[in-house]
Short mmCIF file of C-alpha atoms in Angstrom, two decimals:
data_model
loop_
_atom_site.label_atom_id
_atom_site.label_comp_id
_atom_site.label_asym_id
_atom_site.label_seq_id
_atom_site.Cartn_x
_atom_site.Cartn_y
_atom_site.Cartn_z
CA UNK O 25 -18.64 4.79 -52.55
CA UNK O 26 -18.44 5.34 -48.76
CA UNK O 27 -16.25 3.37 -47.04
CA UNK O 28 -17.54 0.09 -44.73
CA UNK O 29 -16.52 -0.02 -41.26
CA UNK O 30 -17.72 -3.56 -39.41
CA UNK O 31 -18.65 -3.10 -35.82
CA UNK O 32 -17.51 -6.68 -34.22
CA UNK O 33 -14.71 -7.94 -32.79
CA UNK O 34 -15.53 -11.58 -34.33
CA UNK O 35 -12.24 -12.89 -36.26
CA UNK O 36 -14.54 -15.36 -38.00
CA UNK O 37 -17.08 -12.02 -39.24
CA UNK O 38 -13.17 -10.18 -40.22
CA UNK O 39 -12.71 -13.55 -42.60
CA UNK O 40 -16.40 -13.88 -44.03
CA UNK O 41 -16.32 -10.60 -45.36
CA UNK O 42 -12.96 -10.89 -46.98
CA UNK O 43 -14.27 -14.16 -48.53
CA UNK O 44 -16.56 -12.20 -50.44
CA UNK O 45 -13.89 -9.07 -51.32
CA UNK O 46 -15.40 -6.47 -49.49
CA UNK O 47 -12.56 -4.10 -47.96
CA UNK O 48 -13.22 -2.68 -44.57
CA UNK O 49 -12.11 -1.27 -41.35
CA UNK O 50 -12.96 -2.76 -37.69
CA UNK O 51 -14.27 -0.22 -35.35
CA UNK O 52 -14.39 -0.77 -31.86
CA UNK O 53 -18.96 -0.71 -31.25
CA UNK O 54 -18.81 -2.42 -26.78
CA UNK O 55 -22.43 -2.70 -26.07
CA UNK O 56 -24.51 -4.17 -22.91
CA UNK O 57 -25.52 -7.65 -24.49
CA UNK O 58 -28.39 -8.36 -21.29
CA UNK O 59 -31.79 -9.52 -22.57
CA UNK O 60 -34.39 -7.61 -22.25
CA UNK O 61 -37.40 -9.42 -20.32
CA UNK O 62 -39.93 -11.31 -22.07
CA UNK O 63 -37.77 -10.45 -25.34
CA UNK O 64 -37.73 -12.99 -28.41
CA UNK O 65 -34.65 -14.36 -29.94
CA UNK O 66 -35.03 -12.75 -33.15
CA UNK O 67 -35.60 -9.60 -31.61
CA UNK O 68 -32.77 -9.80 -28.91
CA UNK O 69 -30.49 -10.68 -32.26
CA UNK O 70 -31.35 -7.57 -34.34
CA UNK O 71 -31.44 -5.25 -31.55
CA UNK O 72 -28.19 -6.18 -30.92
CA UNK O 73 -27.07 -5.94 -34.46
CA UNK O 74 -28.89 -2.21 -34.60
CA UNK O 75 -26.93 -1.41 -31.25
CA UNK O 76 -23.19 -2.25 -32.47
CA UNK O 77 -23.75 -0.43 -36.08
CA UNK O 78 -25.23 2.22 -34.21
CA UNK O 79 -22.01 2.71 -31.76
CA UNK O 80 -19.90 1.83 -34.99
CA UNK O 81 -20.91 4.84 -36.56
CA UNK O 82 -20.41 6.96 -33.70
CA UNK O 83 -17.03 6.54 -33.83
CA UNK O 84 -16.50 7.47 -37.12
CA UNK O 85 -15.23 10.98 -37.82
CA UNK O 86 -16.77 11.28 -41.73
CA UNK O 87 -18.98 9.42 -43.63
CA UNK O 88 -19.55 5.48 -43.79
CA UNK O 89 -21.29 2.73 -44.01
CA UNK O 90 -21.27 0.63 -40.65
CA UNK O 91 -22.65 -3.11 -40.04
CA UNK O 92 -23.36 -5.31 -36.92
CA UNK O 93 -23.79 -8.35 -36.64
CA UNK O 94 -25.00 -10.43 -33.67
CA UNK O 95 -25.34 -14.37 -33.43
CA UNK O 96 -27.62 -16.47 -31.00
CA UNK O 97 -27.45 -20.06 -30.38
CA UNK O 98 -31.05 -21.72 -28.67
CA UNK O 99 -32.10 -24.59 -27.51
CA UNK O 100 -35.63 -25.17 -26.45
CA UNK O 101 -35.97 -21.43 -26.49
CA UNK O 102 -33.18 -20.67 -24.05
CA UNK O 103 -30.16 -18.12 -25.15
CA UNK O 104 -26.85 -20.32 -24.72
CA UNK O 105 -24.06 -18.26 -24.71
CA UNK O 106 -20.04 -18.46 -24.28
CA UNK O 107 -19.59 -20.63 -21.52
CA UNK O 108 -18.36 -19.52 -18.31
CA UNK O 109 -16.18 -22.23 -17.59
CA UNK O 110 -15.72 -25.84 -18.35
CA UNK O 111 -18.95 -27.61 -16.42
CA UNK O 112 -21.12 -24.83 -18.50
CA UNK O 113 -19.46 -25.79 -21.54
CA UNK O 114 -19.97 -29.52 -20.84
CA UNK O 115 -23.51 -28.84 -20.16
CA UNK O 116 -23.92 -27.01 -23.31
CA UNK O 117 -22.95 -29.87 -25.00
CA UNK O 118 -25.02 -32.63 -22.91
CA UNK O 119 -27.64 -30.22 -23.88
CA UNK O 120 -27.27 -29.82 -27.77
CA UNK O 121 -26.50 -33.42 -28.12
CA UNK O 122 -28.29 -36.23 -30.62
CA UNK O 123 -30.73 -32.47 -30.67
CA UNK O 124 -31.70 -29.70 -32.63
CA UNK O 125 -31.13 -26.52 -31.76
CA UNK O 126 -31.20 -23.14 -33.70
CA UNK O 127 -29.02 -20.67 -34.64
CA UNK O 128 -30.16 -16.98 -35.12
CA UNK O 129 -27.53 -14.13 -36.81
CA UNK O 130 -29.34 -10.62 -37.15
CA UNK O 131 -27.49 -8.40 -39.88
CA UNK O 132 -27.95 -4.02 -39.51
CA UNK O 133 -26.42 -2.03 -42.10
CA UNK O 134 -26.39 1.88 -41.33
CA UNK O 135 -24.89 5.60 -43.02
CA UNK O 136 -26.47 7.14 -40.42
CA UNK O 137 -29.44 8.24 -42.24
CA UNK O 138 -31.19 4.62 -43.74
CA UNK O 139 -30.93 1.18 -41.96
CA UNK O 140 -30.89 -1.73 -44.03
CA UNK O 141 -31.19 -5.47 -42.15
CA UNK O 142 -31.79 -8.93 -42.05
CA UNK O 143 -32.01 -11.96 -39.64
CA UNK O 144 -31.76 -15.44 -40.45
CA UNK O 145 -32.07 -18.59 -38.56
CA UNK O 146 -30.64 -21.95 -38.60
CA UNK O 147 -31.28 -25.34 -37.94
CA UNK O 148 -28.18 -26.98 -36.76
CA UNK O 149 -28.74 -30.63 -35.90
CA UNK O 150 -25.33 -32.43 -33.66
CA UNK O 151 -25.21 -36.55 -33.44
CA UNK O 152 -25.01 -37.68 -30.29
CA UNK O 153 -21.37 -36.57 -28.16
CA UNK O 154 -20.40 -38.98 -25.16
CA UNK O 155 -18.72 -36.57 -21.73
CA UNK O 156 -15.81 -38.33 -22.85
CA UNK O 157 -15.44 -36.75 -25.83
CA UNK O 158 -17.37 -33.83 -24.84
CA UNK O 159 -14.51 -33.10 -21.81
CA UNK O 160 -11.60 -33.97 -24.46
CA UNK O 161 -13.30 -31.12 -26.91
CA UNK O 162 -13.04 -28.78 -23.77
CA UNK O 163 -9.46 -29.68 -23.65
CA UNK O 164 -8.89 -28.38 -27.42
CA UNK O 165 -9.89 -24.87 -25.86
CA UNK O 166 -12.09 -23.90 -28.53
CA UNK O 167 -15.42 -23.82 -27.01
CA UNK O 168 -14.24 -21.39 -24.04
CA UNK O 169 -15.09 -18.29 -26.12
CA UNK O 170 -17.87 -19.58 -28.69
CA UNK O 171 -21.50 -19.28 -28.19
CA UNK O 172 -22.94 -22.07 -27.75
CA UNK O 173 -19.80 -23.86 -26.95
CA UNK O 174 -18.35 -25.24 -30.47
CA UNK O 175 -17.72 -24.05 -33.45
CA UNK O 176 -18.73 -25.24 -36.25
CA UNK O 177 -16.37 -23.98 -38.60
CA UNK O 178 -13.48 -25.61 -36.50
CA UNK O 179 -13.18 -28.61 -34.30
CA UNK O 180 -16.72 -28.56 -33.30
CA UNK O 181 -17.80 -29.82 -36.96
CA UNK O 182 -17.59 -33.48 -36.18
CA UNK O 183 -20.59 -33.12 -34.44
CA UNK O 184 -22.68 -31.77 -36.91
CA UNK O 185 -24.81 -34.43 -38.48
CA UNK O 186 -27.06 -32.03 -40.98
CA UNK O 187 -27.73 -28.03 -41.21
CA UNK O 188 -30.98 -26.60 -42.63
CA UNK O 189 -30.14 -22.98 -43.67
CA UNK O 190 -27.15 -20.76 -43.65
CA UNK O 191 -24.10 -22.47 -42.96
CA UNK O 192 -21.94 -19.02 -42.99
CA UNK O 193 -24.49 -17.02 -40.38
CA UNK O 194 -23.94 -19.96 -38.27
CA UNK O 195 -20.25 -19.18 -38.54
CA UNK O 196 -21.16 -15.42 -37.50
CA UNK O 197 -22.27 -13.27 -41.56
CA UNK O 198 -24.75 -15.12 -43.55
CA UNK O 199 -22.79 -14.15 -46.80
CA UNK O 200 -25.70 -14.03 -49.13
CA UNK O 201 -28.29 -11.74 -47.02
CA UNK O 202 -25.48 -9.54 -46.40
CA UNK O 203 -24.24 -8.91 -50.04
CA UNK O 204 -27.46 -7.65 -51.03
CA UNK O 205 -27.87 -5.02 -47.82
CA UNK O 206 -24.23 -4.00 -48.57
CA UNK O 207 -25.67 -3.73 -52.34
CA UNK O 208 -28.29 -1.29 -51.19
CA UNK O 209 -25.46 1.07 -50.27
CA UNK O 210 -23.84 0.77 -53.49
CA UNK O 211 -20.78 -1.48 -51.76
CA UNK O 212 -20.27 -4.16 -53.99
CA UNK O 213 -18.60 -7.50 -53.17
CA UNK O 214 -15.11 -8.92 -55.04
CA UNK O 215 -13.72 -6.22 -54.57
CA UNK O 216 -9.82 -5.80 -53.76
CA UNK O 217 -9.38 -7.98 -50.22
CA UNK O 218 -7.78 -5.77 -47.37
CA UNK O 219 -8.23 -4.79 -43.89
CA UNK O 220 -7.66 -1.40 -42.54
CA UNK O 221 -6.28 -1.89 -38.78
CA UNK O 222 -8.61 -0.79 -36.10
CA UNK O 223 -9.73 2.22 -34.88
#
């Protein structure tokens, strides 16, 4: 079995996969993250996902298996990402208020030779959030570096009032897509937990 090497940075990725038991090692995969004009969110998602295996597993000195992952938060079609500072962040949040908005996480899974992927969205609907409490969430720090500005796997859950879909690919890995592309390279899950420090 080759080993798996995940290309991402994301802490909350890091714990998803060791929920499942799959041992790995974080490789370093810095790509340019612009959108490309008149490009659709799914497609912006997986390219991304494609780009950081794909400068995962040029790092790597033998063989592996490398996956990326990429999340998107929209709203109304438009690509909300970390905020840049605290009025962005509070305008995030006027703007996924008492709303809908969707969550997209794209999944590539490479050796080099095959590419195995997935991408699955999310419907992620918040209750209404006064600036009051909006501005005292800003306080707590969290939403500075989340797309989207909360997360919902931390403080930001108060605010979610129902989720149609995957509740872990809104956290970063939906768990069950990506079990069965790490399956297709013969890396199965509950295995021992670990991670190997970065490269």
């Amino acid at each position: 079995m080759k080993p798996l090497y995940l290309a991402s940075g994301s802490p909350r990725r890091r714990e998803l996969l060791g929920q499942i038991g799959v041992p790995f090692t974080v490789v370093s995969a810095p790509i340019d993250e612009t959108p490309l004009p008149g490009e659709g969110i799914p497609d912006y998602a997986l390219r991304l996902a494609r780009a950081k295996a794909a400068a995962g597993f040029a790092r790597l000195d033998g063989p592996g298996v490398v996956l990326g992952a990429d999340t998107v938060v929209s709203s109304l079609g438009e690509i909300l990402g970390k905020p840049r500072d605290r009025d962005d962040a509070l305008a995030m949040l006027a703007k996924l208020s008492g709303d809908r908005h969707q969550v997209i996480t794209a999944v590539a899974v490479t050796d080099g030779t095959r590419w195995e992927e997935a991408c699955v969205g999310t419907h992620v609907y918040f209750r209404e959030i006064s600036p009051e409490e909006a501005q005292r969430y800003w306080e707590t720090g969290e939403p500075l570096d989340k797309a989207g500005g909360y997360a919902i796997q931390g403080l930001g859950a108060v605010f979610v009032q129902q989720l149609e879909g995957s509740y872990s690919a809104v956290v970063g890995l939906p768990l069950f897509e990506t079990a069965r592309l790490l399956a297709a390279f013969s890396i199965p899950c509950w295995q021992q937990h670990g991670i190997s420090a970065q490269r």
